Coordinates of C-alpha atoms in Angstrom, one line a residue:
Chain Q
M1 CA 40.0 101.3 94.0
T2 CA 40.1 98.6 96.7
A3 CA 41.3 96.1 94.3
M4 CA 44.0 98.4 93.2
S5 CA 45.2 99.1 96.8
N6 CA 45.1 95.4 97.6
K7 CA 47.3 94.7 94.6
L8 CA 49.6 97.4 95.8
L9 CA 49.8 96.0 99.3
Q10 CA 51.2 92.7 98.0
N11 CA 54.6 94.2 97.4
V12 CA 55.6 93.4 101.0
I13 CA 55.0 90.0 102.3
I14 CA 55.7 89.4 106.0
K15 CA 56.3 85.9 107.2
G16 CA 56.7 84.8 110.8
T17 CA 59.3 82.2 111.7
K18 CA 60.7 80.8 114.9
E19 CA 63.6 83.3 114.7
G20 CA 61.5 86.3 114.0
L21 CA 60.1 88.0 110.9
T22 CA 61.1 87.6 107.3
L23 CA 60.2 90.5 105.0
H24 CA 60.0 89.6 101.3
L25 CA 60.2 92.7 99.3
D26 CA 58.9 92.7 95.7
D27 CA 61.6 93.6 93.2
S28 CA 59.5 95.0 90.4
C29 CA 57.7 97.9 92.0
S30 CA 59.3 101.3 92.6
F31 CA 61.4 101.7 95.8
Q32 CA 59.2 104.6 96.9
M33 CA 56.1 102.5 96.8
L34 CA 57.8 99.7 98.6
M35 CA 58.9 102.0 101.5
Q36 CA 55.4 103.4 101.8
E37 CA 53.8 100.0 101.9
L38 CA 56.4 98.7 104.3
D39 CA 55.8 101.6 106.6
T40 CA 52.0 101.1 106.6
K41 CA 52.2 97.3 107.1
L42 CA 54.7 97.5 109.9
S43 CA 52.6 100.2 111.7
A44 CA 49.3 98.4 111.3
N45 CA 50.0 94.8 112.0
I46 CA 52.3 94.5 114.9
R47 CA 51.3 95.1 118.4
T48 CA 53.5 93.9 121.2
P49 CA 53.3 94.3 125.0
E50 CA 55.6 96.9 126.6
N51 CA 59.2 95.7 127.5
S52 CA 59.1 92.6 125.3
P53 CA 62.4 91.7 123.6
S54 CA 62.8 93.2 120.1
I55 CA 61.8 91.2 117.1
K56 CA 64.5 90.0 114.8
V57 CA 63.9 90.9 111.2
R58 CA 65.5 89.4 108.0
V59 CA 64.9 91.3 104.8
H60 CA 65.0 89.7 101.4
T61 CA 65.0 92.2 98.5
G62 CA 64.8 89.6 95.7
N63 CA 66.4 90.7 92.5
R64 CA 66.5 94.3 93.6
Y65 CA 69.9 95.9 94.3
L66 CA 69.9 98.5 97.0
I67 CA 72.3 101.4 96.8
D68 CA 73.7 102.6 100.1
K69 CA 71.2 105.4 100.4
Q70 CA 68.3 103.1 99.9
E71 CA 69.6 100.6 102.4
T72 CA 69.9 103.4 105.0
E73 CA 66.3 104.4 104.2
L74 CA 65.1 100.8 104.5
K75 CA 66.8 100.4 107.9
E76 CA 65.3 103.7 109.1
V77 CA 61.8 102.6 108.2
I78 CA 62.2 99.4 110.1
L79 CA 64.1 100.7 113.0
K80 CA 61.9 103.7 113.7
K81 CA 59.2 101.3 115.0
K82 CA 61.6 100.7 117.9
I83 CA 60.6 97.0 118.3
F84 CA 62.6 95.6 115.5
D85 CA 66.2 94.5 115.1
I86 CA 67.6 94.0 111.7
E87 CA 69.5 90.7 111.5
E88 CA 70.4 90.7 107.8
I89 CA 69.5 92.3 104.5
K90 CA 69.8 89.8 101.7
S91 CA 69.7 90.3 97.9
N92 CA 70.0 88.0 95.0
V93 CA 72.2 90.6 93.2
I94 CA 75.5 92.3 93.8
T95 CA 77.3 94.9 91.7
L96 CA 80.0 94.0 89.2
E97 CA 82.5 95.7 91.5
E98 CA 81.7 93.6 94.5
A99 CA 81.7 90.5 92.3
K100 CA 85.1 91.3 91.0
R101 CA 86.4 92.0 94.5
M102 CA 85.0 88.7 95.7
K103 CA 86.6 86.9 92.9
E104 CA 89.9 88.6 93.4
E105 CA 89.8 87.9 97.1
S106 CA 89.2 84.2 96.6
E107 CA 91.8 83.9 93.9
I108 CA 95.4 82.7 94.2
T109 CA 97.8 85.2 92.6
S110 CA 101.0 83.4 91.6
L111 CA 104.2 85.4 91.2
C112 CA 107.6 84.3 90.1
A113 CA 110.0 86.9 91.5
I114 CA 112.5 87.8 94.2
I115 CA 111.1 90.4 96.5
R116 CA 114.1 92.5 97.3
S117 CA 114.8 95.0 100.0
G118 CA 112.4 98.0 99.7
Q119 CA 109.9 96.2 97.5
I120 CA 106.3 95.7 98.5
I121 CA 103.9 93.2 96.9
E122 CA 100.2 93.4 97.7
V123 CA 97.6 91.1 96.4
P124 CA 93.8 91.0 97.1
G125 CA 93.5 87.2 97.6
D126 CA 96.0 84.5 98.4
L127 CA 99.6 84.8 97.2
L128 CA 101.8 82.1 95.8
L129 CA 105.3 83.4 95.5
I130 CA 107.8 81.3 93.6
G131 CA 111.0 82.9 94.8
D132 CA 112.4 84.5 98.0
V133 CA 111.4 87.5 100.1
N134 CA 114.7 89.1 101.0
P135 CA 115.2 91.1 104.2
G136 CA 113.6 94.5 103.9
G137 CA 111.1 93.2 101.3
E138 CA 107.4 92.8 102.2
V139 CA 104.6 90.6 100.9
S140 CA 101.0 91.4 101.8
A141 CA 97.8 89.5 100.9
G142 CA 94.1 89.7 101.7
G143 CA 94.3 85.9 102.3
S144 CA 97.1 83.5 102.9
I145 CA 100.7 83.7 101.7
F146 CA 102.6 80.7 100.4
V147 CA 106.3 81.1 99.6
L148 CA 108.1 78.5 97.5
G149 CA 111.5 79.8 98.6
T150 CA 112.9 81.6 101.7
L151 CA 110.9 84.1 103.5
K152 CA 113.4 86.5 105.2
G153 CA 111.4 89.7 105.0
I154 CA 108.0 90.8 106.3
A155 CA 104.8 88.8 105.5
H156 CA 101.3 90.2 106.2
A157 CA 98.5 87.8 105.6
G158 CA 94.8 88.5 106.1
R159 CA 95.3 92.2 105.5
H160 CA 91.6 93.0 106.0
G161 CA 91.3 91.0 109.1
K162 CA 90.9 87.5 107.9
L163 CA 92.4 85.8 110.9
E164 CA 92.1 82.3 109.4
S165 CA 94.8 83.2 106.9
V166 CA 98.2 81.5 107.1
V167 CA 101.8 82.1 106.1
A168 CA 103.7 79.1 104.8
A169 CA 107.2 78.9 103.4
S170 CA 109.7 76.4 102.2
V171 CA 112.1 78.2 104.6
L172 CA 110.6 80.4 107.2
K173 CA 113.0 83.0 108.5
P174 CA 110.9 86.1 108.6
A175 CA 111.8 89.4 110.1
M176 CA 108.1 89.8 111.0
I177 CA 104.8 88.0 110.5
K178 CA 101.4 89.7 110.7
I179 CA 98.1 87.9 110.4
G180 CA 95.1 90.2 110.5
G181 CA 96.0 92.7 113.2
I182 CA 98.2 90.3 115.1
M183 CA 101.9 90.8 114.9
N184 CA 104.8 88.7 115.8
R185 CA 108.5 89.5 115.6
A186 CA 110.9 86.6 115.3
P187 CA 112.6 85.8 118.6
E188 CA 116.3 86.5 118.7
D189 CA 117.3 82.9 118.5
F190 CA 114.8 82.0 115.8
M191 CA 117.1 82.6 112.9
Q192 CA 119.7 80.1 114.1
E193 CA 117.4 77.1 113.8
A194 CA 116.3 75.4 110.6
H195 CA 112.7 76.3 109.8
E196 CA 112.0 74.3 106.7
M197 CA 108.4 73.6 105.4
E198 CA 106.7 75.5 108.2
C199 CA 103.7 77.7 108.6
A200 CA 102.3 80.4 110.8
F201 CA 98.7 80.7 111.9
V202 CA 96.7 82.4 114.6
E203 CA 95.5 80.4 117.6
D204 CA 94.1 82.1 120.8
G205 CA 95.1 85.5 119.5
Q206 CA 98.7 84.5 119.1
I207 CA 100.8 83.6 116.1
I208 CA 101.9 80.0 116.2
I209 CA 104.7 78.5 114.1
D210 CA 104.4 74.8 113.3
R211 CA 105.0 72.2 110.7
L212 CA 103.1 72.5 107.5
Q213 CA 101.3 69.2 108.2
V214 CA 99.3 70.6 111.1
L215 CA 97.4 72.9 108.8
K216 CA 95.2 70.0 107.7
Q217 CA 93.6 70.0 111.2
K218 CA 94.0 73.7 112.0
R219 CA 92.8 75.2 108.8
P220 CA 90.6 72.8 106.9
H221 CA 89.2 75.6 104.8
L222 CA 92.5 75.6 102.8
N223 CA 91.4 72.3 101.4
K224 CA 89.5 73.1 98.3
F225 CA 89.7 69.6 96.8
E226 CA 86.4 67.9 96.6
G227 CA 85.9 64.2 96.4
G228 CA 87.8 61.3 97.8
F229 CA 91.5 60.3 97.4
Chain C
M1 CA 128.1 101.7 68.8
G2 CA 129.5 101.2 72.2
E3 CA 128.1 99.9 75.4
A4 CA 127.5 101.8 78.6
I5 CA 128.0 100.0 81.9
V6 CA 127.1 101.6 85.2
I7 CA 129.0 100.6 88.3
T8 CA 126.8 100.9 91.3
S9 CA 126.3 99.5 94.8
G10 CA 123.9 101.5 96.9
K11 CA 126.2 101.6 99.9
G12 CA 129.2 103.9 100.0
G13 CA 132.7 102.7 100.4
V14 CA 132.5 99.3 98.9
G15 CA 134.7 100.1 95.9
K16 CA 132.6 101.5 93.1
T17 CA 135.2 104.1 92.1
T18 CA 138.1 101.6 92.4
T19 CA 136.2 99.1 90.4
S20 CA 135.3 101.7 87.7
A21 CA 138.9 102.8 87.4
N22 CA 140.3 99.3 87.2
L23 CA 137.7 98.0 84.8
G24 CA 138.2 100.9 82.6
T25 CA 142.0 100.4 82.7
S26 CA 141.7 96.7 82.1
L27 CA 139.5 97.2 79.1
A28 CA 141.9 99.7 77.7
I29 CA 144.8 97.2 78.3
L30 CA 142.7 94.7 76.3
G31 CA 142.7 97.2 73.4
K32 CA 139.2 98.7 73.8
K33 CA 138.4 102.4 73.5
V34 CA 137.1 103.3 76.9
C35 CA 135.6 106.5 78.4
L36 CA 135.1 106.7 82.2
V37 CA 132.3 108.9 83.4
D38 CA 132.2 110.2 86.9
T39 CA 128.7 111.0 87.9
D40 CA 129.4 111.7 91.6
I41 CA 128.9 115.4 91.1
G42 CA 130.1 117.4 94.1
L43 CA 132.2 114.5 95.5
R44 CA 134.3 113.5 92.5
N45 CA 137.2 111.2 93.0
L46 CA 137.5 109.0 90.0
D47 CA 140.0 111.5 88.7
V48 CA 142.1 111.2 91.8
V49 CA 142.2 107.4 91.6
M50 CA 143.1 107.6 88.0
G51 CA 145.8 110.2 88.7
L52 CA 144.3 112.7 86.3
E53 CA 143.1 115.3 88.8
N54 CA 145.4 118.1 87.8
R55 CA 144.6 117.8 84.1
I56 CA 140.9 118.7 84.5
I57 CA 139.8 121.8 82.6
Y58 CA 136.1 121.3 82.1
D59 CA 133.7 118.9 83.6
L60 CA 130.4 117.0 83.1
V61 CA 128.3 120.0 84.2
D62 CA 130.1 122.3 81.9
V63 CA 129.3 119.9 79.0
V64 CA 125.7 119.6 80.0
E65 CA 125.2 123.3 80.4
G66 CA 126.9 124.0 77.1
R67 CA 130.0 125.9 78.4
C68 CA 132.3 123.6 76.4
K69 CA 132.2 120.9 73.8
L70 CA 132.2 117.3 74.9
H71 CA 135.6 116.5 73.5
Q72 CA 137.1 119.5 75.4
A73 CA 136.0 118.1 78.7
L74 CA 137.4 114.6 78.1
V75 CA 140.8 114.0 79.9
K76 CA 143.1 111.7 78.0
D77 CA 145.0 109.1 80.0
K78 CA 148.6 109.3 78.5
R79 CA 149.5 105.8 79.8
F80 CA 147.3 104.5 77.0
D81 CA 147.6 105.6 73.5
D82 CA 144.3 107.2 72.7
L83 CA 142.3 104.4 74.4
L84 CA 141.3 105.7 77.8
Y85 CA 139.5 108.9 78.6
L86 CA 137.8 110.4 81.6
L87 CA 134.8 112.7 81.8
P88 CA 135.2 114.2 85.3
A89 CA 132.4 115.2 87.5
A90 CA 132.0 118.8 88.7
Q91 CA 133.2 119.6 92.2
T92 CA 131.3 122.8 92.7
S93 CA 127.7 121.9 91.9
D94 CA 125.5 119.1 93.2
K95 CA 123.6 116.1 91.8
N96 CA 120.6 118.3 90.8
A97 CA 122.7 120.1 88.2
V98 CA 122.1 117.3 85.8
T99 CA 118.9 115.5 84.8
P100 CA 118.5 111.9 83.7
D101 CA 117.5 113.0 80.2
Q102 CA 120.7 115.1 79.8
M103 CA 122.8 112.2 81.0
K104 CA 121.1 109.9 78.5
Q105 CA 121.9 112.3 75.7
L106 CA 125.5 112.6 76.9
I107 CA 126.1 108.9 77.1
N108 CA 124.5 108.3 73.8
G109 CA 126.8 110.8 72.3
L110 CA 129.8 109.0 73.9
K111 CA 128.6 105.6 72.6
Q112 CA 129.3 106.8 69.0
D113 CA 133.0 107.1 69.7
Y114 CA 133.8 104.6 72.4
D115 CA 133.6 100.8 72.7
Y116 CA 132.8 101.0 76.5
I117 CA 131.6 103.8 78.7
I118 CA 132.1 103.0 82.3
I119 CA 129.7 105.1 84.5
D120 CA 130.8 105.5 88.1
C121 CA 127.6 105.9 90.2
P122 CA 127.5 107.8 93.5
A123 CA 126.3 106.1 96.6
G124 CA 122.6 106.2 97.5
I125 CA 119.4 105.8 95.4
E126 CA 118.5 109.4 94.9
Q127 CA 119.1 111.9 92.0
G128 CA 122.7 110.9 91.5
Y129 CA 121.8 107.2 91.1
K130 CA 119.0 108.1 88.7
N131 CA 121.3 110.2 86.6
A132 CA 124.0 107.4 86.5
V133 CA 121.5 104.7 85.4
A134 CA 119.6 106.8 82.9
G135 CA 122.1 106.2 80.0
A136 CA 123.3 102.7 80.9
D137 CA 122.8 99.5 78.9
K138 CA 124.3 97.2 81.5
A139 CA 124.9 97.3 85.2
I140 CA 127.5 95.9 87.6
V141 CA 126.6 95.8 91.2
V142 CA 129.6 95.9 93.6
T143 CA 129.3 94.6 97.1
T144 CA 131.6 93.6 99.9
P145 CA 131.0 90.5 102.1
E146 CA 129.2 92.5 104.8
V147 CA 125.6 92.2 105.7
S148 CA 125.0 95.9 105.3
A149 CA 126.5 96.1 101.8
V150 CA 124.6 93.0 100.7
R151 CA 121.4 94.5 101.9
D152 CA 122.0 97.7 100.0
A153 CA 123.0 95.7 96.9
D154 CA 119.7 93.8 97.1
R155 CA 117.8 97.1 97.2
I156 CA 119.8 98.4 94.2
I157 CA 119.2 95.2 92.2
G158 CA 115.5 95.6 92.8
L159 CA 115.7 99.2 91.5
L160 CA 117.8 98.2 88.5
E161 CA 115.4 95.4 87.5
K162 CA 112.8 98.1 87.1
E163 CA 114.9 100.0 84.6
E164 CA 113.8 99.0 81.2
N165 CA 117.0 100.1 79.4
V166 CA 119.3 98.2 81.7
E167 CA 120.1 94.5 81.3
A168 CA 120.0 92.1 84.3
P169 CA 122.8 93.3 86.6
K170 CA 126.0 91.4 87.2
L171 CA 127.7 91.1 90.6
V172 CA 131.2 91.9 91.7
I173 CA 132.2 90.8 95.2
N174 CA 134.9 93.1 96.4
R175 CA 137.4 93.0 99.2
I176 CA 136.9 89.4 100.2
R177 CA 139.3 88.1 102.8
S178 CA 139.8 84.4 102.4
H179 CA 141.0 83.8 106.0
M180 CA 137.9 85.4 107.5
V181 CA 135.6 83.4 105.1
K182 CA 137.4 80.2 106.1
S183 CA 136.9 80.9 109.8
G184 CA 133.3 81.6 109.1
E185 CA 133.4 85.3 110.3
M186 CA 132.7 86.7 106.9
L187 CA 129.8 85.9 104.5
D188 CA 131.1 83.5 101.8
I189 CA 130.4 83.8 98.1
D190 CA 127.7 81.2 98.1
D191 CA 125.8 83.1 100.9
I192 CA 125.9 86.3 98.9
T193 CA 125.1 84.8 95.5
S194 CA 122.2 82.7 96.8
H195 CA 120.8 85.8 98.6
L196 CA 121.1 88.1 95.7
S197 CA 120.5 85.5 93.0
I198 CA 122.2 87.4 90.1
D199 CA 125.1 86.3 88.0
L200 CA 128.5 86.7 89.5
I201 CA 131.0 88.3 87.2
G202 CA 134.0 88.6 89.5
I203 CA 135.5 88.2 92.9
V204 CA 138.2 90.7 94.0
A205 CA 140.4 89.8 97.0
D206 CA 141.2 92.4 99.7
D207 CA 144.7 93.6 99.0
D208 CA 146.7 96.4 100.6
Q209 CA 148.3 97.2 97.2
V210 CA 144.9 98.4 95.9
I211 CA 144.8 101.2 98.4
R212 CA 148.4 102.1 97.8
A213 CA 147.9 102.2 94.1
S214 CA 144.8 104.3 94.4
N215 CA 146.6 106.8 96.5
Q216 CA 149.3 107.1 93.9
G217 CA 146.8 107.6 91.1
E218 CA 147.9 104.4 89.4
P219 CA 145.1 101.9 89.1
I220 CA 146.1 98.5 90.4
A221 CA 145.1 96.9 87.1
L222 CA 148.4 98.3 85.7
D223 CA 150.3 95.9 87.9
P224 CA 150.2 92.5 86.1
N225 CA 151.3 90.5 89.1
N226 CA 148.8 91.6 91.7
R227 CA 146.0 89.3 92.5
A228 CA 143.4 92.1 92.6
S229 CA 144.7 93.3 89.3
V230 CA 144.2 89.8 87.8
A231 CA 140.7 89.7 89.2
Y232 CA 139.9 93.0 87.5
R233 CA 141.4 92.0 84.2
N234 CA 139.4 88.8 84.4
I235 CA 136.2 90.8 84.9
A236 CA 137.1 92.9 81.9
R237 CA 137.6 89.7 79.8
R238 CA 134.2 88.4 81.0
I239 CA 132.7 91.7 79.9
L240 CA 134.2 91.1 76.5
G241 CA 132.4 87.7 76.4
E242 CA 135.3 85.4 77.2
T243 CA 134.7 82.5 79.5
V244 CA 137.2 82.9 82.3
P245 CA 136.7 80.5 85.3
L246 CA 136.2 82.2 88.6
K247 CA 139.4 81.7 90.6
P248 CA 139.0 79.8 93.8
L249 CA 139.8 82.0 96.8
D250 CA 142.1 79.8 98.6
E251 CA 145.0 80.4 96.4
E252 CA 148.1 79.7 98.4
P253 CA 150.8 82.4 98.3
K254 CA 153.7 81.0 96.4
G255 CA 157.4 81.3 97.0
F256 CA 159.7 80.1 99.7
V257 CA 159.1 82.8 102.3
A258 CA 155.4 82.5 102.0
K259 CA 155.7 78.7 102.6
I260 CA 157.8 79.3 105.7
K261 CA 155.3 81.9 106.9
K262 CA 152.5 79.4 106.3
F263 CA 154.3 76.7 108.1
F264 CA 154.4 79.0 111.2
G265 CA 150.9 80.1 110.7
V266 CA 151.7 83.7 109.8
R267 CA 149.3 85.2 107.3
A268 CA 150.9 86.4 104.1

């Protein structure tokens, strides 16, 4: 019996690090068992003086995928001890759906078209448009927008809040540029000047328009080329 | 089997009806059998421009609702020997009296007997537009050199490109005034074509005679000497597949008086 319970109690391994605790949860036992053991271990082992700062906890679930309900339960078990703070919950596995979304969001969608008045194009990742965006047309992307043509309509980059997204165009004459939640309308005299090979990006909470060449410094993440040249 | 061409623009007042009337007339002059179809139900005026108003007995809605046969509703233009007909729109109903499917059936019926069916589309992008486009094989977008008209043309082109049965639309720039283009007050042809990026099939100069002719119910295309008429006839020839070079706009008015006027800087 004791051997049995000892074996059972190895489903949760607690390791102390400089930053706090790391909980390694076994991924082959049942979730119910895991929660029971976690609850027991956390109650038994930790004693802290009153008013000490809360302990940061990282949870690794191994090859176990937690559905939302299970994740909530796990958080509850840990947080009800009142001395812990969950820093992250990490798993080796994600759902197909998430993987697909991640792939889509990191992909460049290329499109050869003229976006005319009244038309809206939305892509999950970056957009490479070969053609113009006419006034009244709108392009919207989860990531950055690159237009090989004239951008005269509305461009919305970083739709889900990715502020590091940029908008670049061969000719930049937009009616409006949005990056994340930040919005900028073109100033009245903007349309008169030539704006060739320019880009828009966010700096200090404001949209800046500058030459394409500055992106090398301002947005190094756009550089996906590896190796020397 | 004929070909149905819809004349559309999005914006009102750019010359859809005038273009329809004159293209129909020009094609008939060139010997083709043409039927003009007015789909502007409730606000018909193609019949007025053609001078056929008082010969209407039945209309499009009567045909669709089965109150008469198709051939009974067609108004024959007596200036042409059995080449030009008009199917007038109803004046008493509205656009919802007809569905796109009914229009398609109607146009398909006409295609058996005519070489060209010119469909005059109402302004807007609602039911009337949908009806007009339903049966069409080709589309001509009319615009004027104004920012607002070009913007609406852009919208319409976007919608037309989504229609599977319609070929890539062609552009007619109507009512262009060469002196305003030259002084840079009006959009020029390059501005418009580069913005809309579709094929240009004709440029029609702004001419007072066009309005006068419309008011008299005689399409300008009947006058062989007028520059707008020549432009419409050229468009008709391009529709037939001929290669007609686009006329440069800065044609100088010819004749002694015009030269004197030009010398003193008076506009012809």
